[in-house]
PDB file of C-alpha atoms in Angstrom:
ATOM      1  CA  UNK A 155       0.000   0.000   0.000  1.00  0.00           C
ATOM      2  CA  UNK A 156       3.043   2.233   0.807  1.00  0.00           C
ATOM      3  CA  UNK A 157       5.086   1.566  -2.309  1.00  0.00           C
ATOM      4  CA  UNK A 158       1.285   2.499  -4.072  1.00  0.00           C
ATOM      5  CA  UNK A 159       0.832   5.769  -2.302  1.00  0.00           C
ATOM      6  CA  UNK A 160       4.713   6.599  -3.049  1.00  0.00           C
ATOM      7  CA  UNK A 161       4.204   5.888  -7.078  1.00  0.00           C
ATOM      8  CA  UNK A 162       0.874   7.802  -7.588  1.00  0.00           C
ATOM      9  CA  UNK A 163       2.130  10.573  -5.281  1.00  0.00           C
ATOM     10  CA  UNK A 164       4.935  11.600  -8.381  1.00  0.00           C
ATOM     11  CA  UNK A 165       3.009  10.402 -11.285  1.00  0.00           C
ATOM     12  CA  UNK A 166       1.724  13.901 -12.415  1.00  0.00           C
ATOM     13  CA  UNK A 167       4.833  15.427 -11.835  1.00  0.00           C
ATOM     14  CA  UNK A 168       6.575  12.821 -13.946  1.00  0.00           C
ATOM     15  CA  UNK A 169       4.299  12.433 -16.735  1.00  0.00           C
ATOM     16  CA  UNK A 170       5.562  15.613 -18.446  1.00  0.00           C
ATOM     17  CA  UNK A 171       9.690  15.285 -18.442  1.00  0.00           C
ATOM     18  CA  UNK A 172      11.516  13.101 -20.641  1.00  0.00           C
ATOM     19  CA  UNK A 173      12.997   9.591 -19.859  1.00  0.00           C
ATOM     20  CA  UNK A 174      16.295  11.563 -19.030  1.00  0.00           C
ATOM     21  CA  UNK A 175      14.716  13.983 -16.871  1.00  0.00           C
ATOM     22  CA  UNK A 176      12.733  10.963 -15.504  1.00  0.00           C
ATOM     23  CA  UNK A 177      15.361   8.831 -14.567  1.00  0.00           C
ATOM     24  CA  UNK A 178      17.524  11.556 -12.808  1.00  0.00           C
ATOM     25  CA  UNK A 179      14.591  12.038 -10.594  1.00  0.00           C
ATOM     26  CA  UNK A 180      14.047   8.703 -10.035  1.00  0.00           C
ATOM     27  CA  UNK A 181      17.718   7.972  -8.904  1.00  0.00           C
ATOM     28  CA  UNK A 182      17.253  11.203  -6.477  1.00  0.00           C
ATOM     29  CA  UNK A 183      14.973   9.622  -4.931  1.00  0.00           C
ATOM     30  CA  UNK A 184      16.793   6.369  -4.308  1.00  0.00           C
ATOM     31  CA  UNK A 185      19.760   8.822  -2.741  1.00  0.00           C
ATOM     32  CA  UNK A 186      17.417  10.199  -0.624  1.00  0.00           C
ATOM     33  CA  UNK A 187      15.765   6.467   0.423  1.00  0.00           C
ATOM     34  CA  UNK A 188      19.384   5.500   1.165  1.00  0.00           C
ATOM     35  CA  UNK A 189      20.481   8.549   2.936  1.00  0.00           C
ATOM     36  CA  UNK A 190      17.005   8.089   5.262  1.00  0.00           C
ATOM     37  CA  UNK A 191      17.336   4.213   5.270  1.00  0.00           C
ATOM     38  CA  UNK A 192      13.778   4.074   3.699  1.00  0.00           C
ATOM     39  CA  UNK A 193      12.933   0.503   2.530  1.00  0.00           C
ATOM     40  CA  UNK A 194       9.959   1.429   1.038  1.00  0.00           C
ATOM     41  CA  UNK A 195      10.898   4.434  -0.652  1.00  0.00           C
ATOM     42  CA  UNK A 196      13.796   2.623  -1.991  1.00  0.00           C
ATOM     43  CA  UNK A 197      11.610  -0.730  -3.425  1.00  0.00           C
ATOM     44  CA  UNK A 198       9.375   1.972  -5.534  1.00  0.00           C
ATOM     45  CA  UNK A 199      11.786   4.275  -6.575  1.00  0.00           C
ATOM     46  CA  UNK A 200      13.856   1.008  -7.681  1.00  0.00           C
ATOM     47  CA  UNK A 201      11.185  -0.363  -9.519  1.00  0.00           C
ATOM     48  CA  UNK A 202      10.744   2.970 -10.962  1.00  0.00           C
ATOM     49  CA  UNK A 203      14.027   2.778 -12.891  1.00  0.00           C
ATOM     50  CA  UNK A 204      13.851  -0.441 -14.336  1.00  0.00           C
ATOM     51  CA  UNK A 205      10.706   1.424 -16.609  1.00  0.00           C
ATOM     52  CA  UNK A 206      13.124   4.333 -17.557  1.00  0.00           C
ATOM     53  CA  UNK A 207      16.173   3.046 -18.296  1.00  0.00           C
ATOM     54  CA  UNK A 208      14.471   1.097 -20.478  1.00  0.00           C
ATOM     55  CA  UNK A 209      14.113   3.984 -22.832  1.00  0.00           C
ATOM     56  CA  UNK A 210      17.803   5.371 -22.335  1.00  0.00           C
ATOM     57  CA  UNK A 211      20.536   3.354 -24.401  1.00  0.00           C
ATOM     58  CA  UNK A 212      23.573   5.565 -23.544  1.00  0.00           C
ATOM     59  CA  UNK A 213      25.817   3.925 -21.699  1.00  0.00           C
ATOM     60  CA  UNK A 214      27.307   7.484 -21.297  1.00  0.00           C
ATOM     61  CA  UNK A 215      24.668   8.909 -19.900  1.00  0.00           C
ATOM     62  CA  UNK A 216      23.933   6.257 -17.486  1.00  0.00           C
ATOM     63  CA  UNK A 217      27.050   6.342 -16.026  1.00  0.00           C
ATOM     64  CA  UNK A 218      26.674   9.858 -15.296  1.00  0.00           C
ATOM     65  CA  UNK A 219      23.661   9.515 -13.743  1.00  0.00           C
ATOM     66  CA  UNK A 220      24.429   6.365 -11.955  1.00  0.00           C
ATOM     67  CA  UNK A 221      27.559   7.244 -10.305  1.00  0.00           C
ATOM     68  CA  UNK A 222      26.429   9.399  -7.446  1.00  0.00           C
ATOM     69  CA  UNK A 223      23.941   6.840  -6.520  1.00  0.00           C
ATOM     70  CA  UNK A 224      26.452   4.173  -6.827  1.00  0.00           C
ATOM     71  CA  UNK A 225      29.074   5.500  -4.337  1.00  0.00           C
ATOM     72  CA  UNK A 226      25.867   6.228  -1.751  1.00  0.00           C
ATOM     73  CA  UNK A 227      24.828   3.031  -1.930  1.00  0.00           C
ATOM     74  CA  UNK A 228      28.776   1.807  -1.639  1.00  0.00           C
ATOM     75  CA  UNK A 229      29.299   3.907   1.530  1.00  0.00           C
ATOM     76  CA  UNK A 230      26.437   1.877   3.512  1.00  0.00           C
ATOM     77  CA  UNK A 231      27.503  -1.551   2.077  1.00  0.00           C
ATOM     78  CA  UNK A 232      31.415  -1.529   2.527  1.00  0.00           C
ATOM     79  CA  UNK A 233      30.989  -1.986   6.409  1.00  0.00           C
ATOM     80  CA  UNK A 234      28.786  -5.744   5.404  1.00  0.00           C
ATOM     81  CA  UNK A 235      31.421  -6.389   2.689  1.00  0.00           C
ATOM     82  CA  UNK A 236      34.103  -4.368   1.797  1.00  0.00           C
ATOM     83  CA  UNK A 237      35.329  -6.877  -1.048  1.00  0.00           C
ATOM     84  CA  UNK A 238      32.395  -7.188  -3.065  1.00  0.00           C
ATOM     85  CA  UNK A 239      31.619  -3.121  -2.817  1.00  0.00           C
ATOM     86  CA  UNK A 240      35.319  -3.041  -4.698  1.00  0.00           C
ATOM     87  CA  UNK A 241      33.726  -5.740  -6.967  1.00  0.00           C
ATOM     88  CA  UNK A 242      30.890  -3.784  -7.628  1.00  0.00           C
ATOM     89  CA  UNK A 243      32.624  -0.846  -8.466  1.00  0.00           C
ATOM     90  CA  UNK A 244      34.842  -1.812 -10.554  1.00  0.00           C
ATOM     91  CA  UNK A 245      32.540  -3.803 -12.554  1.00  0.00           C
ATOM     92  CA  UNK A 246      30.595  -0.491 -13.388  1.00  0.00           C
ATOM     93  CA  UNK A 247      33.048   1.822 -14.082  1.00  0.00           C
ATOM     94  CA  UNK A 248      34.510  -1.182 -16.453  1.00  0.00           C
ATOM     95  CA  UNK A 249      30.642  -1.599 -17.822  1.00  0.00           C
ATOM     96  CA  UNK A 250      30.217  -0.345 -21.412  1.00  0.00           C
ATOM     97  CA  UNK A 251      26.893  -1.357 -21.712  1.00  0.00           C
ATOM     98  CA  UNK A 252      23.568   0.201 -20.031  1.00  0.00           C
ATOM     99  CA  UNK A 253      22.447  -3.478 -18.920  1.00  0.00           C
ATOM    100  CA  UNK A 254      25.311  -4.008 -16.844  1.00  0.00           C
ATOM    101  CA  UNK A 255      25.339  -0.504 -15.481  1.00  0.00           C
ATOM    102  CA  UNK A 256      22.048  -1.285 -13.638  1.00  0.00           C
ATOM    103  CA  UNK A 257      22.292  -4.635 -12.906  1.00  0.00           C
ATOM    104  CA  UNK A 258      24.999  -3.862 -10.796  1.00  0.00           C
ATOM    105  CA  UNK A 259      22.980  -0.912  -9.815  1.00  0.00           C
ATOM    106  CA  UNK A 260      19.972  -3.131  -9.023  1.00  0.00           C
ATOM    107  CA  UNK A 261      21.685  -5.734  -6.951  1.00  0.00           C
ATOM    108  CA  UNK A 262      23.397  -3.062  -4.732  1.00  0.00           C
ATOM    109  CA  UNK A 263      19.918  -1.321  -4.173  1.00  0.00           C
ATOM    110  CA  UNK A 264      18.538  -4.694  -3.367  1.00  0.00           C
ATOM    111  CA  UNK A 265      21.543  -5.274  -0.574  1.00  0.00           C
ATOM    112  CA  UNK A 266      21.360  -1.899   0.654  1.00  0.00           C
ATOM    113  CA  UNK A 267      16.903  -2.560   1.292  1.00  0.00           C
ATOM    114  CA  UNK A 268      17.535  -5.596   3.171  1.00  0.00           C
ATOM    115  CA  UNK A 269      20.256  -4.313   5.192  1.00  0.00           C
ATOM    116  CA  UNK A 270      18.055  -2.026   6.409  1.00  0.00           C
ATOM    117  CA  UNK A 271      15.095  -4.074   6.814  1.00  0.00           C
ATOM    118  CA  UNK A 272      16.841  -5.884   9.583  1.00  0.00           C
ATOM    119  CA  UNK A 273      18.224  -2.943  10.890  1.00  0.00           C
ATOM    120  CA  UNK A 274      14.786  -1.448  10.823  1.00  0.00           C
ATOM    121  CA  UNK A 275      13.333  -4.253  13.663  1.00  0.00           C
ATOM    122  CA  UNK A 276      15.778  -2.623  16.014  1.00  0.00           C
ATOM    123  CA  UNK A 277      16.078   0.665  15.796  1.00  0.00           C
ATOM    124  CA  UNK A 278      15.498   3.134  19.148  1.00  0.00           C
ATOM    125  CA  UNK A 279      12.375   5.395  17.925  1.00  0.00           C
ATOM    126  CA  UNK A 280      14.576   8.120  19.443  1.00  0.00           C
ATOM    127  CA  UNK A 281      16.874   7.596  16.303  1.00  0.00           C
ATOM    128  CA  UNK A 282      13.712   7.912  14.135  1.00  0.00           C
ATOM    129  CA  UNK A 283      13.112  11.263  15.755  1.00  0.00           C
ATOM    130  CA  UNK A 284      16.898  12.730  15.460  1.00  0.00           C
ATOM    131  CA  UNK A 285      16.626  11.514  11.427  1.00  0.00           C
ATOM    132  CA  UNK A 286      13.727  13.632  10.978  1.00  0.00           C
ATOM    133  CA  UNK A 287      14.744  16.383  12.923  1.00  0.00           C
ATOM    134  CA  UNK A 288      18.100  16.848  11.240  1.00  0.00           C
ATOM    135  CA  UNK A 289      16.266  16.410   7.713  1.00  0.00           C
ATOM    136  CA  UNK A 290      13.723  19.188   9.043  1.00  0.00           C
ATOM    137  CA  UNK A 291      16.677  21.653  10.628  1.00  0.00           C
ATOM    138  CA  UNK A 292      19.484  20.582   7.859  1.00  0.00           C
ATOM    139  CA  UNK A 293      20.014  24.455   6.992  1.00  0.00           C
ATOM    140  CA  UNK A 294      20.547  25.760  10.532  1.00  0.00           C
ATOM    141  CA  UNK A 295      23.623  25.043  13.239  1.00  0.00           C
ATOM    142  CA  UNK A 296      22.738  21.687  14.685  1.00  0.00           C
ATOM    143  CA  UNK A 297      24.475  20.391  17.237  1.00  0.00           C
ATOM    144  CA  UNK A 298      24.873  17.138  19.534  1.00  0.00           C
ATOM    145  CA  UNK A 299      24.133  18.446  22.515  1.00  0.00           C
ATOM    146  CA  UNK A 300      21.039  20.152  21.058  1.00  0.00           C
ATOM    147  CA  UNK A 301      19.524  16.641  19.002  1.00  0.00           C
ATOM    148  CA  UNK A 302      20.138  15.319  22.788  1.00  0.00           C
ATOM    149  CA  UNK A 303      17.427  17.626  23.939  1.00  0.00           C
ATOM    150  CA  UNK A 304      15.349  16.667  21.221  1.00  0.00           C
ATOM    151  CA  UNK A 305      15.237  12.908  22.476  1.00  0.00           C
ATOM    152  CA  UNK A 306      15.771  13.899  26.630  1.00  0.00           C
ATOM    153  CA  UNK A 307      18.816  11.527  26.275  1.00  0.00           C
ATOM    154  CA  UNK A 308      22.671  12.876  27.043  1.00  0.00           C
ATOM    155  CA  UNK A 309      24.668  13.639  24.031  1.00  0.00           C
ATOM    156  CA  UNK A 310      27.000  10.775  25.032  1.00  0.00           C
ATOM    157  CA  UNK A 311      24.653   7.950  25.264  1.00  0.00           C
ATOM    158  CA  UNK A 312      22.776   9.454  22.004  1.00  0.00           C
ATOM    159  CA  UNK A 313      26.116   9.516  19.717  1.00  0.00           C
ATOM    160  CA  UNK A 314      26.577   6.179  21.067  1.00  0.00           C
ATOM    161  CA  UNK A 315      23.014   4.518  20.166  1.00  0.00           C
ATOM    162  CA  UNK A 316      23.275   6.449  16.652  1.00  0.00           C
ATOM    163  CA  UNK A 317      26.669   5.524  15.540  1.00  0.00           C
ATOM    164  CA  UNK A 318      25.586   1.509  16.645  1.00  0.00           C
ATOM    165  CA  UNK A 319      22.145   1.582  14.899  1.00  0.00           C
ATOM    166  CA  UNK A 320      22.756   3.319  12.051  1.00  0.00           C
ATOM    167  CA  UNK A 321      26.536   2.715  11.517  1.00  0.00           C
ATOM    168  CA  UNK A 322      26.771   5.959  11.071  1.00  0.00           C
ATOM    169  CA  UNK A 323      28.332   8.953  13.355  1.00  0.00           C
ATOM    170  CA  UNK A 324      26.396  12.129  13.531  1.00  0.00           C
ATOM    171  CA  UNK A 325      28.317  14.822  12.420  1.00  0.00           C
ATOM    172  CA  UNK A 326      29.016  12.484   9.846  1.00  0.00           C
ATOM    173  CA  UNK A 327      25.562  11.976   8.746  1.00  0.00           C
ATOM    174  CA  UNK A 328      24.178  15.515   9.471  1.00  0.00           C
ATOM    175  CA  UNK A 329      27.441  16.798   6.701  1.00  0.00           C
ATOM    176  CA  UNK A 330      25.903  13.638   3.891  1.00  0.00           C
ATOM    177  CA  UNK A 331      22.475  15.308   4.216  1.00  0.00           C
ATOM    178  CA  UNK A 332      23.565  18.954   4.094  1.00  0.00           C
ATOM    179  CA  UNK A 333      25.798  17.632   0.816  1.00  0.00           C
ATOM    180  CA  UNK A 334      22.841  15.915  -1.155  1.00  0.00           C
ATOM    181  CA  UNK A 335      20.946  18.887  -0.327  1.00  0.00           C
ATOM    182  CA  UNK A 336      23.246  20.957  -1.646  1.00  0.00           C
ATOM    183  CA  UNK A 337      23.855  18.712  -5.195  1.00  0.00           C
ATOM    184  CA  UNK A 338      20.132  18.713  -5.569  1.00  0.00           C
ATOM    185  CA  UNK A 339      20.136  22.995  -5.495  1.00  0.00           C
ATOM    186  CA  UNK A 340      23.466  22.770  -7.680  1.00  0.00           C
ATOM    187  CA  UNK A 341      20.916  20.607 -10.205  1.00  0.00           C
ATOM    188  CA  UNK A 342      18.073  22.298 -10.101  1.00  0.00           C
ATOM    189  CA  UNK A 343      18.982  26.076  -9.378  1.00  0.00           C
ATOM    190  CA  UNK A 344      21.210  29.016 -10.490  1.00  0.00           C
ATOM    191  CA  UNK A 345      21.582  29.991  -6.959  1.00  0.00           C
ATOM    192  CA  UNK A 346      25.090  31.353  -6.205  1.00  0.00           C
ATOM    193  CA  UNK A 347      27.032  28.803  -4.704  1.00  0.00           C
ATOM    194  CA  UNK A 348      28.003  31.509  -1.486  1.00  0.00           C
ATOM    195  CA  UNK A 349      23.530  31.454  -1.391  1.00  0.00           C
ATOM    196  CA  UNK A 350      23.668  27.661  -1.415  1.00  0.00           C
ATOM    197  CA  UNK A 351      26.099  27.141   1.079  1.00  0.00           C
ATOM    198  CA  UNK A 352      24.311  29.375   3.523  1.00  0.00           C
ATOM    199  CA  UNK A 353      20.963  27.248   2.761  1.00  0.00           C
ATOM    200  CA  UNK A 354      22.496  24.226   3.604  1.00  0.00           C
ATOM    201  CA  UNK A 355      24.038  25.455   6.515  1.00  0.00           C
ATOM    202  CA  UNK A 356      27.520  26.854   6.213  1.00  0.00           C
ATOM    203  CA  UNK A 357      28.605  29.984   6.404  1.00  0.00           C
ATOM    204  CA  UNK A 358      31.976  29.566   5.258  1.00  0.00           C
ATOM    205  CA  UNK A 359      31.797  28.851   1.738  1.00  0.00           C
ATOM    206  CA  UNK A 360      35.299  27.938   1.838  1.00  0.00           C
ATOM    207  CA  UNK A 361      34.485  25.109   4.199  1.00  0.00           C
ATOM    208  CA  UNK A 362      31.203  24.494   2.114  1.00  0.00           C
ATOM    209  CA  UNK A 363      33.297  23.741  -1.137  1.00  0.00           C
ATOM    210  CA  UNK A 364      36.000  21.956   0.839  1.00  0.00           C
ATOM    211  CA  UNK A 365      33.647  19.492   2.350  1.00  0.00           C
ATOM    212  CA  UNK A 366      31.888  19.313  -0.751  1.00  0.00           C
ATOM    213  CA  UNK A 367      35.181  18.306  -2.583  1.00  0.00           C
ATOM    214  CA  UNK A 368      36.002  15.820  -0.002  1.00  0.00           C
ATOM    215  CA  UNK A 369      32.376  14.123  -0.425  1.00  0.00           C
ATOM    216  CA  UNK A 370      32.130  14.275  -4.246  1.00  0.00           C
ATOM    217  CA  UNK A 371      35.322  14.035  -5.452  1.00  0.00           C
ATOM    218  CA  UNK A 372      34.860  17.861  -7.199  1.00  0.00           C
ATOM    219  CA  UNK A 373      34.320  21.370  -6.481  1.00  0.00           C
ATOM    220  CA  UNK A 374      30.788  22.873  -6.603  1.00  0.00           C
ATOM    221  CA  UNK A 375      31.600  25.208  -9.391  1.00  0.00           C
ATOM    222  CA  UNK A 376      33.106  21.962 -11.367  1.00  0.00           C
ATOM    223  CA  UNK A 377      29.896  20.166 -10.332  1.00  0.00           C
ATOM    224  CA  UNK A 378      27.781  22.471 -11.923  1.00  0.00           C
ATOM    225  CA  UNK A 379      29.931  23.151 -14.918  1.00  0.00           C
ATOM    226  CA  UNK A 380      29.620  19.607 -15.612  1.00  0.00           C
ATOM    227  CA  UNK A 381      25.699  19.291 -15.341  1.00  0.00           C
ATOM    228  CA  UNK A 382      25.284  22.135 -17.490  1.00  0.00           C
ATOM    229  CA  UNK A 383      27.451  20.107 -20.060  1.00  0.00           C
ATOM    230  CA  UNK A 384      24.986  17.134 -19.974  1.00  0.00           C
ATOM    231  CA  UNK A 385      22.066  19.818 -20.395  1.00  0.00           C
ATOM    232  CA  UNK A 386      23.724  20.915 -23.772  1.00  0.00           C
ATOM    233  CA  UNK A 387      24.684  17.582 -25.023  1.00  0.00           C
ATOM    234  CA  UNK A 388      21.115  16.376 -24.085  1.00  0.00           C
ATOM    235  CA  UNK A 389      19.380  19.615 -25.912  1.00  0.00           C
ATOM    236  CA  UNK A 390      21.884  18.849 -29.133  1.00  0.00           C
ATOM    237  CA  UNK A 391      20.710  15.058 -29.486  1.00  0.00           C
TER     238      UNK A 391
END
């Protein structure tokens, strides 16, 4: 009934961009099911872009698209298996055909969704709580101390519940939402990148585009140089 709701709830929205368009906002959406350990998000959205890719041939293109979404979904699964994540990722980046590209994509999606299906059966509801309040409060200074208050638990015995449920430490996690966030408005916007570091709360756009660098391998500037590339190739085919 879930994975219903989710596909009817972006069905209008979708029914007017390309398969291009479509697929990039599919793949969002599995970022964003991965970053908030959402099963069900994940099983739609995956099922999602089986239909689209199905209409894109370019293996170019797909790798584009892919590869943000591939090292997401690496970062959770390297602490169950660090071998096959290398495996997997050098299979891709080896892949010259669409077809392999997302049946690697597929099986890590699949790994990542029942990883956290039995993570799901244990997780503190006070976790629940800090997720959503850090993907509410992303764009202002959030500290420990202050998702402690959130929860009535101490900072100490919250970092320590987080990092064991969800693998994850907090700053760690907070910095991988503020990032996406911040790709999404390098996508989508023409925002100055000093505005979009401010929305995503940092002040310092140095820092911004130095943890930005360290997280996607580029610059912001680059980043966005880069999509507007695709844009132009895509409005010359």
């Amino acid at each position: 009934m879930n994975q219903s709701y989710e596909r009817e709830k972006n069905q209008s929205f979708m029914s007017h961009l390309s398969s291009l368009e479509k697929m990039e906002c599919v793949v969002k959406r599995l970022e964003e099911g991965l970053i908030c350990k959402d099963a069900i998000k994940m099983k739609s959205s995956l099922s999602e872009l089986h239909e689209h890719t199905q209409d894109l041939s370019s293996p170019h293109y797909m790798k584009f698209i892919l590869s943000p979404l591939l090292r997401e979904m690496c970062r959770f699964l390297e602490k169950e298996n660090a071998s096959k994540v290398k495996r997997m990722i050098i299979c891709f980046y080896g892949a010259d055909k669409s077809s392999a590209m997302m049946e690697i994509i597929d099986q890590g999606c699949k790994e990542a969704i029942a990883l956290f299906e039995r993570q799901k059966g244990f997780v503190h509801k006070e976790i629940d709580s800090v997720i959503q309040y850090i993907l509410c409060h992303y764009q202002q200074d959030i500290s420990v101390d202050q998702l402690a208050e959130v929860v009535c638990r101490t900072p100490s015995y919250l970092s320590s519940i987080f990092k064991k449920e969800t693998g994850e430490n907090l700053a760690r996690y907070i910095r991988q939402v503020r990032m996406e966030k911040a790709r999404e408005l390098l996508d989508e916007s023409y925002e100055k990148i000093v505005d979009i570091a401010r929305e995503v709360g940092y002040q310092n756009v140095s820092y911004f585009c130095q943890i930005f660098r360290e997280t996607y391998g580029i610059s912001p500037k680059r980043y966005r140089t880069r999509c507007v590339k695709l844009v132009n190739m895509r409005e010359m085919d």
